[in-house]
Coordinates of C-alpha atoms and ligand atoms in Angstrom, one line a residue:
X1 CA 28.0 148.0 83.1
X2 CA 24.5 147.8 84.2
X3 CA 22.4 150.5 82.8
X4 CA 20.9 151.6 86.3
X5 CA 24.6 151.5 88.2
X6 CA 25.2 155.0 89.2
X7 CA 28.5 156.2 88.6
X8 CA 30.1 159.7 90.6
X9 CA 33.4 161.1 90.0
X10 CA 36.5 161.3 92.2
X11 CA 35.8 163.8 95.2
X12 CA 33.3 160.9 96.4
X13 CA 34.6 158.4 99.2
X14 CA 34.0 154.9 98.5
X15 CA 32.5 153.3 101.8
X16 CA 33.7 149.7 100.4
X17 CA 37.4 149.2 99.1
X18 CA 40.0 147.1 96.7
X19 CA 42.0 145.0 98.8
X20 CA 45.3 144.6 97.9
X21 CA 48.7 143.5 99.6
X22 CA 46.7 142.8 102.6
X23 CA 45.3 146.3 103.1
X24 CA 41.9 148.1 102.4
X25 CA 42.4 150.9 99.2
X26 CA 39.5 153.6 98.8
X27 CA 40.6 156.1 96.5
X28 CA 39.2 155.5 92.9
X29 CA 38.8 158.3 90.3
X30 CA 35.0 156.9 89.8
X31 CA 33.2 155.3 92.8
X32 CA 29.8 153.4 91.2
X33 CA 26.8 152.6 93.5
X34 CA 26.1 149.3 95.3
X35 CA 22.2 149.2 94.9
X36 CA 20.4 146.9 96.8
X37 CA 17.7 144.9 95.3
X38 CA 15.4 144.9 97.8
X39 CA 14.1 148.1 98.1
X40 CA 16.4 150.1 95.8
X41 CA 18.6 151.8 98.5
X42 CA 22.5 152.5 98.0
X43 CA 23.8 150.3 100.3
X44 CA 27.6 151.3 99.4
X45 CA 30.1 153.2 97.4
X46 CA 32.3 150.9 95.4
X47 CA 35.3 152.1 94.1
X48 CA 35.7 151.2 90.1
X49 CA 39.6 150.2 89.7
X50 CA 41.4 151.4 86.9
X51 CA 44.1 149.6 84.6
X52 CA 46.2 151.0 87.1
X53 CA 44.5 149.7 90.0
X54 CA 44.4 146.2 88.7
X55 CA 48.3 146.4 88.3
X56 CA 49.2 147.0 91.6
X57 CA 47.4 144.1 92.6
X58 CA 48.8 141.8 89.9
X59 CA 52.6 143.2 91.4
X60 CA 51.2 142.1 95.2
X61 CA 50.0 138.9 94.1
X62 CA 53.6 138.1 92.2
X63 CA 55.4 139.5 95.3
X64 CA 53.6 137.5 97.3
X65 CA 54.4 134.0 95.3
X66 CA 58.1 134.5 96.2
X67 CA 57.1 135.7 99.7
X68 CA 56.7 133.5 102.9
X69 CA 53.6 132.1 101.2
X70 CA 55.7 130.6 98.5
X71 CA 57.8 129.1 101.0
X72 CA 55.2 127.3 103.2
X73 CA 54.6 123.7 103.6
X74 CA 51.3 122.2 102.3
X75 CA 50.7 121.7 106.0
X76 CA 51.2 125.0 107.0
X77 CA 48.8 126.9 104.1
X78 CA 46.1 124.2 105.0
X79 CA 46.3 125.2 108.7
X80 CA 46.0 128.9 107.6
X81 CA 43.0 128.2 105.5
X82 CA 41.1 125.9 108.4
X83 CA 41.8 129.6 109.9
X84 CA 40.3 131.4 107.0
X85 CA 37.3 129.0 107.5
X86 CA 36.9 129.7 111.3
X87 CA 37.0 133.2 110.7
X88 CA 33.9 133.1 108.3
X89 CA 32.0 131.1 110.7
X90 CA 33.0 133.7 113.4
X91 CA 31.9 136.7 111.7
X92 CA 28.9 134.5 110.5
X93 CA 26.4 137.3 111.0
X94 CA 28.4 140.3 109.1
X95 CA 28.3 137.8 105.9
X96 CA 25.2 137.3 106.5
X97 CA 23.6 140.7 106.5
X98 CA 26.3 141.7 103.5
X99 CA 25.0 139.1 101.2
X100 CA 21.6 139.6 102.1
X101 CA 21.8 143.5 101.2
X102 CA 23.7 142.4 98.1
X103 CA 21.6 140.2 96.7
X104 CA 18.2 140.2 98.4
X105 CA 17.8 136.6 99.3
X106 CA 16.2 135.5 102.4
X107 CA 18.3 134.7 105.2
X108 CA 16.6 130.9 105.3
X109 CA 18.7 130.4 102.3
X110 CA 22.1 132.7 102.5
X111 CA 22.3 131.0 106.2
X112 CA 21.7 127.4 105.3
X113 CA 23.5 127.9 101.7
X114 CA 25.8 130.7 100.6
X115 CA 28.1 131.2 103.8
X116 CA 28.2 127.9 105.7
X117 CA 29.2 126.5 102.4
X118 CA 31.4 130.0 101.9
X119 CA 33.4 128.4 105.1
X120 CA 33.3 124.9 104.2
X121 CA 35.2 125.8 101.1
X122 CA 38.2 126.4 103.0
X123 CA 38.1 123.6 105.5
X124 CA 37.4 121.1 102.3
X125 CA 39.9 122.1 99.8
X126 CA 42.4 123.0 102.6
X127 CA 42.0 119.0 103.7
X128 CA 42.1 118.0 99.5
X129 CA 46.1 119.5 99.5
X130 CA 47.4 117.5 101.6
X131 CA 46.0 113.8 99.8
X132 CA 47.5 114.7 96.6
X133 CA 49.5 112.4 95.1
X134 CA 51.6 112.1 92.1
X135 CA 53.5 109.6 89.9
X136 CA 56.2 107.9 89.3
X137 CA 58.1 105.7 86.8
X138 CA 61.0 103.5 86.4
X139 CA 62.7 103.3 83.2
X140 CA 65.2 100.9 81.6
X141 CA 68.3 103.1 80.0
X142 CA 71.3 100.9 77.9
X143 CA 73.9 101.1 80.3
X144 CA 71.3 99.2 82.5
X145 CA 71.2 101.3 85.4
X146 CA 67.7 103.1 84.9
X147 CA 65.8 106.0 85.5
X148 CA 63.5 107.3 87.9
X149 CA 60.6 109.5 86.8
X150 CA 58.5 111.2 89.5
X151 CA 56.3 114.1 89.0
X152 CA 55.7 117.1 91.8
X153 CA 52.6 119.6 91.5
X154 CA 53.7 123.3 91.8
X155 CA 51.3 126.3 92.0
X156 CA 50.6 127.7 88.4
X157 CA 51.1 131.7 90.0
X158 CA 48.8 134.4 89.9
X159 CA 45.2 133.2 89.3
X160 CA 42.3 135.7 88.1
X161 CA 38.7 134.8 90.0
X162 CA 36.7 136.7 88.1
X163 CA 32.6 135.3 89.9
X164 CA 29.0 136.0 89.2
X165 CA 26.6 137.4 91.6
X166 CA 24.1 134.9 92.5
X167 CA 25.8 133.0 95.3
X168 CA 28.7 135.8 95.4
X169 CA 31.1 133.9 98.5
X170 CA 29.8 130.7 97.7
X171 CA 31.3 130.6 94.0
X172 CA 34.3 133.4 94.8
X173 CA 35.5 130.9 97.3
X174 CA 35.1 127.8 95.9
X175 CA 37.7 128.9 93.6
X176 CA 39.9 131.2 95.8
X177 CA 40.4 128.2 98.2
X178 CA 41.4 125.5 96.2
X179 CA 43.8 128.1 94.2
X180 CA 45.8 129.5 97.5
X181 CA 45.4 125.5 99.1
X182 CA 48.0 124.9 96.0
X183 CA 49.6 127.8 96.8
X184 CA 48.9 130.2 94.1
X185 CA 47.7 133.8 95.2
X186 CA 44.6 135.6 93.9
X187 CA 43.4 138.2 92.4
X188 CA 39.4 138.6 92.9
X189 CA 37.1 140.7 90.8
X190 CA 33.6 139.9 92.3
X191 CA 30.7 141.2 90.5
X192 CA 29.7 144.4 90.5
X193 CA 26.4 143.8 91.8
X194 CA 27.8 142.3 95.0
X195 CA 31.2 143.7 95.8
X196 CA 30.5 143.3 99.5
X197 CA 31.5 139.9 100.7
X198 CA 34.6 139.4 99.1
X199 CA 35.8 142.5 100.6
X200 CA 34.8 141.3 104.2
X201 CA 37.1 138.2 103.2
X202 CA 40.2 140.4 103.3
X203 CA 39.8 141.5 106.8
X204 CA 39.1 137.5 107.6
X205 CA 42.6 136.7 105.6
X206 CA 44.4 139.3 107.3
X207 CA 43.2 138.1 110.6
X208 CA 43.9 134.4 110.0
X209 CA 47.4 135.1 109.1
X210 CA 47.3 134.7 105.4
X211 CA 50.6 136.9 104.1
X212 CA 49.7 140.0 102.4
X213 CA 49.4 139.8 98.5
X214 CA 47.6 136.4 98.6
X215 CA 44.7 137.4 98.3
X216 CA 43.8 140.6 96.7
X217 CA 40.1 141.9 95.6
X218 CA 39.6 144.8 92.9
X219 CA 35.9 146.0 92.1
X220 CA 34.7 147.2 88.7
X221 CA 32.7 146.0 85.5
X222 CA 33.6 143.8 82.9
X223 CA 34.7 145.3 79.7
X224 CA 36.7 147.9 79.6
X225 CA 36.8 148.2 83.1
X226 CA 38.3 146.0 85.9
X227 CA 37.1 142.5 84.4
X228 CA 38.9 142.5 81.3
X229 CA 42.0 144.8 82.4
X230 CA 42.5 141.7 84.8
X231 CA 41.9 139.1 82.3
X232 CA 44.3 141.0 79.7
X233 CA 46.5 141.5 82.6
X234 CA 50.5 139.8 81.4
X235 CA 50.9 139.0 84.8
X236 CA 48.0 136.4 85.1
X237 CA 49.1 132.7 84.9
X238 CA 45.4 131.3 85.3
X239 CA 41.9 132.5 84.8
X240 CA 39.3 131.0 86.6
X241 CA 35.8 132.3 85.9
X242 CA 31.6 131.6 86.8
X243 CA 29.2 133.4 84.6
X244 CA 27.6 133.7 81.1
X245 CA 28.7 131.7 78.2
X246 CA 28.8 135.3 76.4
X247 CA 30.8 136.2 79.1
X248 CA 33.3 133.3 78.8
X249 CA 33.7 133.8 75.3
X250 CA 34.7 137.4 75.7
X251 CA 37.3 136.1 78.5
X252 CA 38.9 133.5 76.2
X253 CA 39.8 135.6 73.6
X254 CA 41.5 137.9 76.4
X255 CA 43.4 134.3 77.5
X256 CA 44.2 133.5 74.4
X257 CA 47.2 135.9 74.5
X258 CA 49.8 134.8 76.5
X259 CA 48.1 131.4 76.3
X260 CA 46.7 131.2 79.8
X261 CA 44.5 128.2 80.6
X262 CA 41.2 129.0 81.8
X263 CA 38.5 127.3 83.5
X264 CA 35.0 128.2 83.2
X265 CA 31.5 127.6 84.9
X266 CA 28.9 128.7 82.8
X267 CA 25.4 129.4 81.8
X268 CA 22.7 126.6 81.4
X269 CA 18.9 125.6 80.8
X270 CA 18.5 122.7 82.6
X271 CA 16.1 120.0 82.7
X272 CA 13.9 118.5 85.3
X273 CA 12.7 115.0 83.7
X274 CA 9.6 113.5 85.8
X275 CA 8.4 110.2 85.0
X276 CA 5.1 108.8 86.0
X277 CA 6.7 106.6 88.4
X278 CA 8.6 109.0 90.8
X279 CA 8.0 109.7 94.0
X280 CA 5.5 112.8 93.5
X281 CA 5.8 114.5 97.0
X282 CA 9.4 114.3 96.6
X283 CA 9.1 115.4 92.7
X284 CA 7.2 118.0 93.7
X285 CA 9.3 119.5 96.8
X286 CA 12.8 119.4 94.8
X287 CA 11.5 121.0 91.3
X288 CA 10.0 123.2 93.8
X289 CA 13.1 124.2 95.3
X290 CA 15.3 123.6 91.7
X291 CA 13.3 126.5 90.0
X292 CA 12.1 129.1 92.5
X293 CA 15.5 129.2 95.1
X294 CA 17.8 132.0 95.2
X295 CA 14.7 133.5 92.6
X296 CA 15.2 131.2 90.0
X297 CA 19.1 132.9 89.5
X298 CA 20.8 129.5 90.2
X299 CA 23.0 127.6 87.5
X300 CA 22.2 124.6 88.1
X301 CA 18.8 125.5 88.0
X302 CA 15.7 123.9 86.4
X303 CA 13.8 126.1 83.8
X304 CA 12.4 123.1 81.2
X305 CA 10.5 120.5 83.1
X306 CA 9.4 117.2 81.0
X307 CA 6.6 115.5 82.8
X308 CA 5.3 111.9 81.6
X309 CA 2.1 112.5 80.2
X310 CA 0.1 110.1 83.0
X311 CA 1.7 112.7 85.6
X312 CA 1.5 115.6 83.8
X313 CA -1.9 117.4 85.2
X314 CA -0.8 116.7 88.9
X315 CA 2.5 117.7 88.6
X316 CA 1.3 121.1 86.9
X317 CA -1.3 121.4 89.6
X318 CA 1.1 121.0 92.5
X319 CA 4.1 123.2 91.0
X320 CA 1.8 125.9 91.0
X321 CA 0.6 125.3 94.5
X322 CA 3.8 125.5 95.2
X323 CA 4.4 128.6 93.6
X324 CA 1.5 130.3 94.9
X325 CA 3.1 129.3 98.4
X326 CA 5.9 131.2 98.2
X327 CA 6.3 133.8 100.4
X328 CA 8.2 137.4 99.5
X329 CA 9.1 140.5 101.1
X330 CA 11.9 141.1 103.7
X331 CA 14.6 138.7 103.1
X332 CA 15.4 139.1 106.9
X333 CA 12.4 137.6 107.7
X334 CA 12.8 134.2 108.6
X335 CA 9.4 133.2 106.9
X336 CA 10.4 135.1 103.8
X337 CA 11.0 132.2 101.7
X338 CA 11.7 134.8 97.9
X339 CA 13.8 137.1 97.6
X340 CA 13.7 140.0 94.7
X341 CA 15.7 139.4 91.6
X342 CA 19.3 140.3 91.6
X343 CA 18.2 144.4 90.0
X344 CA 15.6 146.6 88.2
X345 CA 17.7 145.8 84.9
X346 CA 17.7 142.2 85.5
X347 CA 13.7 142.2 86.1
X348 CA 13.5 143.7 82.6
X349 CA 15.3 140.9 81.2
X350 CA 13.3 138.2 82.7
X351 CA 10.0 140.4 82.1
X352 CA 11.0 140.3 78.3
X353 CA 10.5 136.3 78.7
X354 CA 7.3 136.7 80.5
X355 CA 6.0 139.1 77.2
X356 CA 7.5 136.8 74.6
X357 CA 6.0 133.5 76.6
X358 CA 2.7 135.4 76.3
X359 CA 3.1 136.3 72.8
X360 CA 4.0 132.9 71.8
X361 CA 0.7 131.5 73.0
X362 CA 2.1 129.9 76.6
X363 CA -0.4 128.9 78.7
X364 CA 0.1 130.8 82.5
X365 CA -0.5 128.4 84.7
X366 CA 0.8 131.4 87.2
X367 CA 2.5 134.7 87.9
X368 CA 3.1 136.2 84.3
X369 CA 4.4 139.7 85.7
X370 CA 5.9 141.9 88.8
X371 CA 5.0 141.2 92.5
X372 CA 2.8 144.4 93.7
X373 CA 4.2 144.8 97.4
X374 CA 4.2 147.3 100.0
X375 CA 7.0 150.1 100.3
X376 CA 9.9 150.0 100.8
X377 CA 9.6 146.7 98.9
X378 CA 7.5 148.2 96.0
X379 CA 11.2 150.1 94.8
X380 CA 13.0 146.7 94.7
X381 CA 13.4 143.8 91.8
X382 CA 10.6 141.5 93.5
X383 CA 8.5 139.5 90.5
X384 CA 6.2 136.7 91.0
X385 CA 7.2 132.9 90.4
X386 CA 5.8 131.9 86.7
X387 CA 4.8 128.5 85.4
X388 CA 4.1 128.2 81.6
X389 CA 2.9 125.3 79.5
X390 CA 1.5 125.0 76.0
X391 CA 4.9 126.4 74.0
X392 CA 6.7 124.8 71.3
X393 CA 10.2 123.3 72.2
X394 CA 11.7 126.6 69.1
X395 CA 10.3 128.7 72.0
X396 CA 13.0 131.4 73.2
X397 CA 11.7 131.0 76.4
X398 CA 12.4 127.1 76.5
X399 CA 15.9 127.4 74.1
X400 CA 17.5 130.0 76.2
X401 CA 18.6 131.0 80.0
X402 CA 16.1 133.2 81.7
X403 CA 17.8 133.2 85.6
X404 CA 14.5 134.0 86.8
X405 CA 12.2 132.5 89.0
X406 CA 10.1 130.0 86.1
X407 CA 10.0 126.8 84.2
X408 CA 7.7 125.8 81.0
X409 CA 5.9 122.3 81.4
X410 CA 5.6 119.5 78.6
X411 CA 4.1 116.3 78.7
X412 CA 6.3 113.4 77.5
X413 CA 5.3 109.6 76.0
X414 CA 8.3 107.6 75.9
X415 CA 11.5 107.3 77.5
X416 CA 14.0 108.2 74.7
X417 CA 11.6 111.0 73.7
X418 CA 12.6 112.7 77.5
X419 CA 16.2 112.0 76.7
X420 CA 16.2 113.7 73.4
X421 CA 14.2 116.7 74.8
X422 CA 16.7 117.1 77.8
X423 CA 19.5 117.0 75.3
X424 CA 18.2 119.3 72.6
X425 CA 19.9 122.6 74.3
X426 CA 23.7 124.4 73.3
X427 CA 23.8 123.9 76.9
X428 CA 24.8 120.8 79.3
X429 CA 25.2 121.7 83.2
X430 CA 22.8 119.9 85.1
X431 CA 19.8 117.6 84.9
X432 CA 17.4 116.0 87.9
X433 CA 15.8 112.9 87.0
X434 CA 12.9 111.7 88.9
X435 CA 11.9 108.3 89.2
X436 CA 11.9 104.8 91.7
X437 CA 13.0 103.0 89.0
X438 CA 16.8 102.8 89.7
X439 CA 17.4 100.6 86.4
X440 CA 15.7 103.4 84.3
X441 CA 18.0 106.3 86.5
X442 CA 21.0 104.6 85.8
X443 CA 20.0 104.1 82.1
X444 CA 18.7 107.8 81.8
X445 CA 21.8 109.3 83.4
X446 CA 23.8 107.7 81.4
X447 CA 22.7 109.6 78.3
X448 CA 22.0 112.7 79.2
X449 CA 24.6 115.1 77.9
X450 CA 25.5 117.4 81.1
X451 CA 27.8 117.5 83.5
X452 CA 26.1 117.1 86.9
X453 CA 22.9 114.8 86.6
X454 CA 20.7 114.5 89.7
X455 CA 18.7 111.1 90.3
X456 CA 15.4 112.2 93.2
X457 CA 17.3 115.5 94.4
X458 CA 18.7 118.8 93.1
X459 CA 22.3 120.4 94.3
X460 CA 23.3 117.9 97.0
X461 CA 27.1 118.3 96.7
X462 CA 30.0 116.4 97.6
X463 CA 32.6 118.6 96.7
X464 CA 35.1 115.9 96.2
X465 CA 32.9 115.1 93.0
X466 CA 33.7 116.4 89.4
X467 CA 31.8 119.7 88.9
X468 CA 31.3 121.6 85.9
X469 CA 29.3 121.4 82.7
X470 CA 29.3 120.2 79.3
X471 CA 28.8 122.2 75.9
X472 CA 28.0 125.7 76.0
X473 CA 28.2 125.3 79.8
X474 CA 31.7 124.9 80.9
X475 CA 35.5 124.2 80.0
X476 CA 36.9 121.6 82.5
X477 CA 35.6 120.4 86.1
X478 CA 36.7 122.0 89.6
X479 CA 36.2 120.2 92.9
X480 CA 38.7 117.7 94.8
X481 CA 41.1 116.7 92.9
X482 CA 39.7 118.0 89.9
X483 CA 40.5 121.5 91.3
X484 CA 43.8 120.4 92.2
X485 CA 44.7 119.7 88.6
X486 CA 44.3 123.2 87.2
X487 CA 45.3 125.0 90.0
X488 CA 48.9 123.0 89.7
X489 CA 51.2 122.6 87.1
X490 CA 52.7 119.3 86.8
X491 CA 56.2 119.0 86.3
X492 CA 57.9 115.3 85.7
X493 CA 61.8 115.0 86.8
X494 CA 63.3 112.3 85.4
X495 CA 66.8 111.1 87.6
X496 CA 69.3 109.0 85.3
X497 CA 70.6 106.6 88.3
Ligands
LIG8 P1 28.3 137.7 84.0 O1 29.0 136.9 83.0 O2 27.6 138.9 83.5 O3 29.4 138.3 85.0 C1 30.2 137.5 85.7 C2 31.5 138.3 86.1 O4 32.2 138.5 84.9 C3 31.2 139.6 86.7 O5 32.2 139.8 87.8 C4 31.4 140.6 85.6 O6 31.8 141.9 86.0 C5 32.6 139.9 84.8 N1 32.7 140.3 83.4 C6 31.7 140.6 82.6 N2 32.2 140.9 81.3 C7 33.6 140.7 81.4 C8 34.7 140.8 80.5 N3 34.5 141.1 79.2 N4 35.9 140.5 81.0 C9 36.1 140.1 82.3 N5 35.1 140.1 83.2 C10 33.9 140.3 82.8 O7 27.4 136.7 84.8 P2 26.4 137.1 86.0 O8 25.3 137.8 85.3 O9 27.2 137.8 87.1 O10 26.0 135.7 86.5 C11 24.9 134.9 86.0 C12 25.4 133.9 85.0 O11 26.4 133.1 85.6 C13 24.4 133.0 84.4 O12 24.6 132.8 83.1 C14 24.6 131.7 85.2 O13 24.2 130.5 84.6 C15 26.1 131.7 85.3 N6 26.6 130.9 86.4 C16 27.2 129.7 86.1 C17 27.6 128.9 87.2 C18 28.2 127.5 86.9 O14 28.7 126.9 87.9 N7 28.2 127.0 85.7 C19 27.4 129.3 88.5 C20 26.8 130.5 88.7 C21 26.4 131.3 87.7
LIG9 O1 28.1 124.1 94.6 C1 29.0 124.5 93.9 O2 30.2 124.2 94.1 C2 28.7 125.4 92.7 N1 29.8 125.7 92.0 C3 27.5 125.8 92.5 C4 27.1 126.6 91.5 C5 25.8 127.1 91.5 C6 25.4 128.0 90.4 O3 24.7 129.0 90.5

């Protein structure tokens, strides 16, 4: 539980609710505060579900498997879901302003990012089902009249989402979607920092048709609280999860009982490798955009940056121009282009980088501590972009995930030198390479050990494409058909003809 979430017994009324067998559930015997980071108002009252909170959802979600749901044609859950997507586009604005309170990111991003691509989640996965194919074999048997082997794809059952906070509908959906296109049902703990869109979701799945028990949503913490009586929860067939690798390790050992398959998107330090030939306006505006976007609190983004050492004084000029460019303050603002940090407890953490960076001799090339702004915004998270350069690779600062907005500099001589920099991390999510030498990107990618690697850009997605990470970073890969294989069980019958 975060230190600053404020907690207030029963006798309170939760203004936001658990969502389960298609209808909206206040009554909690603890109701925690919904804080928002921008300027440090309670923006809701979020019920905390108890063990027994979390079972009653479990029960719906099982009903519902054997309900009309479990009954429908492929065809008929993917026209449901283009529903579900059409609905989110509809009430465009409401996600809007929920995610914004939530989180604090400007509106230039949550409107071009977080729920167009909440929407698109639906209308892609929904088209995935109905492509899927399986396989079949013919065998020889002694009598000589054969066998027939084919295999069909059945939902695995109740599926835990348990997602992170920094692109809350974004991530919750691109795992609810894929999961209830199969035809399994849900059971969503969203993070407890942003408990606001997910709940909105349940009034878009009700009116969209989607039978009730499908999709379920209880709020809470993680241990010892809603996150781990869901993950511990008998009744789960799947656990699907985005957040720290601590996290994920705490989450396995709750799978490992019952032996429930999991699969995991997880934390990262990624690398940005430059080389003197690239492009440097377009070096320049994606390293831009891969450290400082969503306030540095995006996986896949870029927090070491190795820059060949020809390059390396322009590059570190322009980053910080860059920097310096940014624009916070009131994410509704359509010119506010940084948002604050996810909370006040978060800011600490990343501040305890900015000390340490200091201590250990880093060279600020900018920022270095909290953004002084004007009330209201003076009681929210806000903290100033940060460039570093000058620290050894031992560096915590370089070795571990900050999810802030900053990166550390190094200058590089050779090409296998940039390789064996990227690669010297416990983690392996995503790299960007920049350079117009397509031999050298090809060569490069090849041996960079992550599991996304961008050559002259920085999360374009095609969500048909493998996605996940390698290492510390992930457990298998969602996205097209990739999401289709953990979301189904295969199951071969064999016909003796
Ligand atoms: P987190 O791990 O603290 O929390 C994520 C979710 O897990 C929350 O809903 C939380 O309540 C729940 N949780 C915490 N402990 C739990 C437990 N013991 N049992 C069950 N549930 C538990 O992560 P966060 O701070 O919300 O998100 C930031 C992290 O997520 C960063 O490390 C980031 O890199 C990672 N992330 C990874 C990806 C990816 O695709 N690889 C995407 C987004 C974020
Ligand atoms: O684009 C996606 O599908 C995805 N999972 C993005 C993850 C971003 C991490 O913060």
């Amino acid at each position: 539980m975060p230190t600053s979430a404020a907690m207030r017994n029963s006798g309170t009324d939760a203004t936001l609710a658990h969502f389960i067998d298609g209808r909206f559930v206040r009554t909690a015997r603890r109701v925690f505060e919904n804080v928002s980071p921008i300027d440090g108002a309670v923006v809701g009252l979020v019920p905390e579900a108890d063990s027994a909170v979390v079972d009653d959802a479990v029960k719906a979600a099982r009903a519902a498997l054997r309900g009309p749901w479990g009954k429908m044609s492929e065809q008929q859950r993917a026209a449901i879901l283009h529903k579900v997507a059409n609905g989110i586009t509809r009430r465009f604005d409401d996600f809007l302003k929920a995610e914004i309170l939530d989180t604090g990111k400007p509106a230039s991003l949550a409107s071009h990012i977080d729920i167009p691509r909440g929407a698109a989640n639906f209308d892609v996965f929904a088209n995935q089902v109905l492509t899927l194919s399986s396989e079949t074999f013919r065998m020889a048997t002694p009598d000589g009249a054969g066998a027939l082997n084919y295999a069909i794809r059945v939902p695995r059952g109740v599926i835990a989402v348990i997602s992170p906070w920094n692109l809350p509908l974004l991530l919750m959906t691109w795992k609810v979607a894929p999961a209830l296109a199969c035809g399994n049902t849900v059971v969503v703990k969203p993070s407890e920092e942003t408990p606001t869109t997910a709940m909105l979701l349940g009034e878009v799945m009700n009116e969209a048709g989607v039978p009730p028990g499908v999709y379920n949503v209880v709020h809470g913490f993680g241990p010892d609280s809603a996150g781990e009586y869901l993950t511990r929860h008998p009744g789960i067939d799947g656990i699907t999860f985005t957040g720290e690798t601590t996290t994920g390790t705490a989450i396995m050992s709750a799978a490992a009982k019952g032996l429930r398959p999991v699969s995991f998107e997880l934390g990262g330090k990624n690398a940005a490798v430059v080389f003197a030939d690239c492009d440097l306006d377009k070096a320049v505006e994606g390293t831009t955009r891969s450290v400082f976007a969503n306030c540095g609190q995006v996986c896949l983004g870029t927090e070491r940056i190795y820059v060949e050492r020809p390059l390396f004084d322009a590059f570190v000029g322009r980053l910080k121009t860059a920097a310096e460019s940014l624009r916070m303050g009131d994410p509704f603002d359509k010119a506010t282009t940084l948002g604050p940090l996810i909370s006040r407890d978060h800011r600490e953490k990343v501040l305890s980088y900015y000390r340490k960076a200091q201590e250990e001799g880093a060279e600020v090339v900018t920022g270095g501590d909290i953004a002084q702004l004007a009330t209201p915004y003076d009681r929210g998270a806000f903290i100033r972009p940060t460039i570093w350069t000058g620290l050894p690779e031992t560096s915590a600062v370089i070795r571990e995930e900050i999810f802030g907005p900053c990166c550390h500099i190094a200058p590089f001589d050779a090409e296998e030198e940039a390789v064996s920099l990227a690669n010297d991390s416990p983690y392996g999510l995503a790299t960007s390479i920049w350079t117009e030498n397509l031999t050298r990107a090809h060569r490069v990618a090849a041996q960079i050990d992550v599991g996304i690697t961008w050559v002259n850009s920085w999360f374009l997605r095609d969500l048909r494409t493998p996605f996940g990470g390698s290492k510390q970073s992930g457990i298998g890969r969602e996205g097209g058909v990739h999401s289709m294989e953990f979301y189904t069980e295969l199951r071969n019958v064999c016909i003796k003809l």
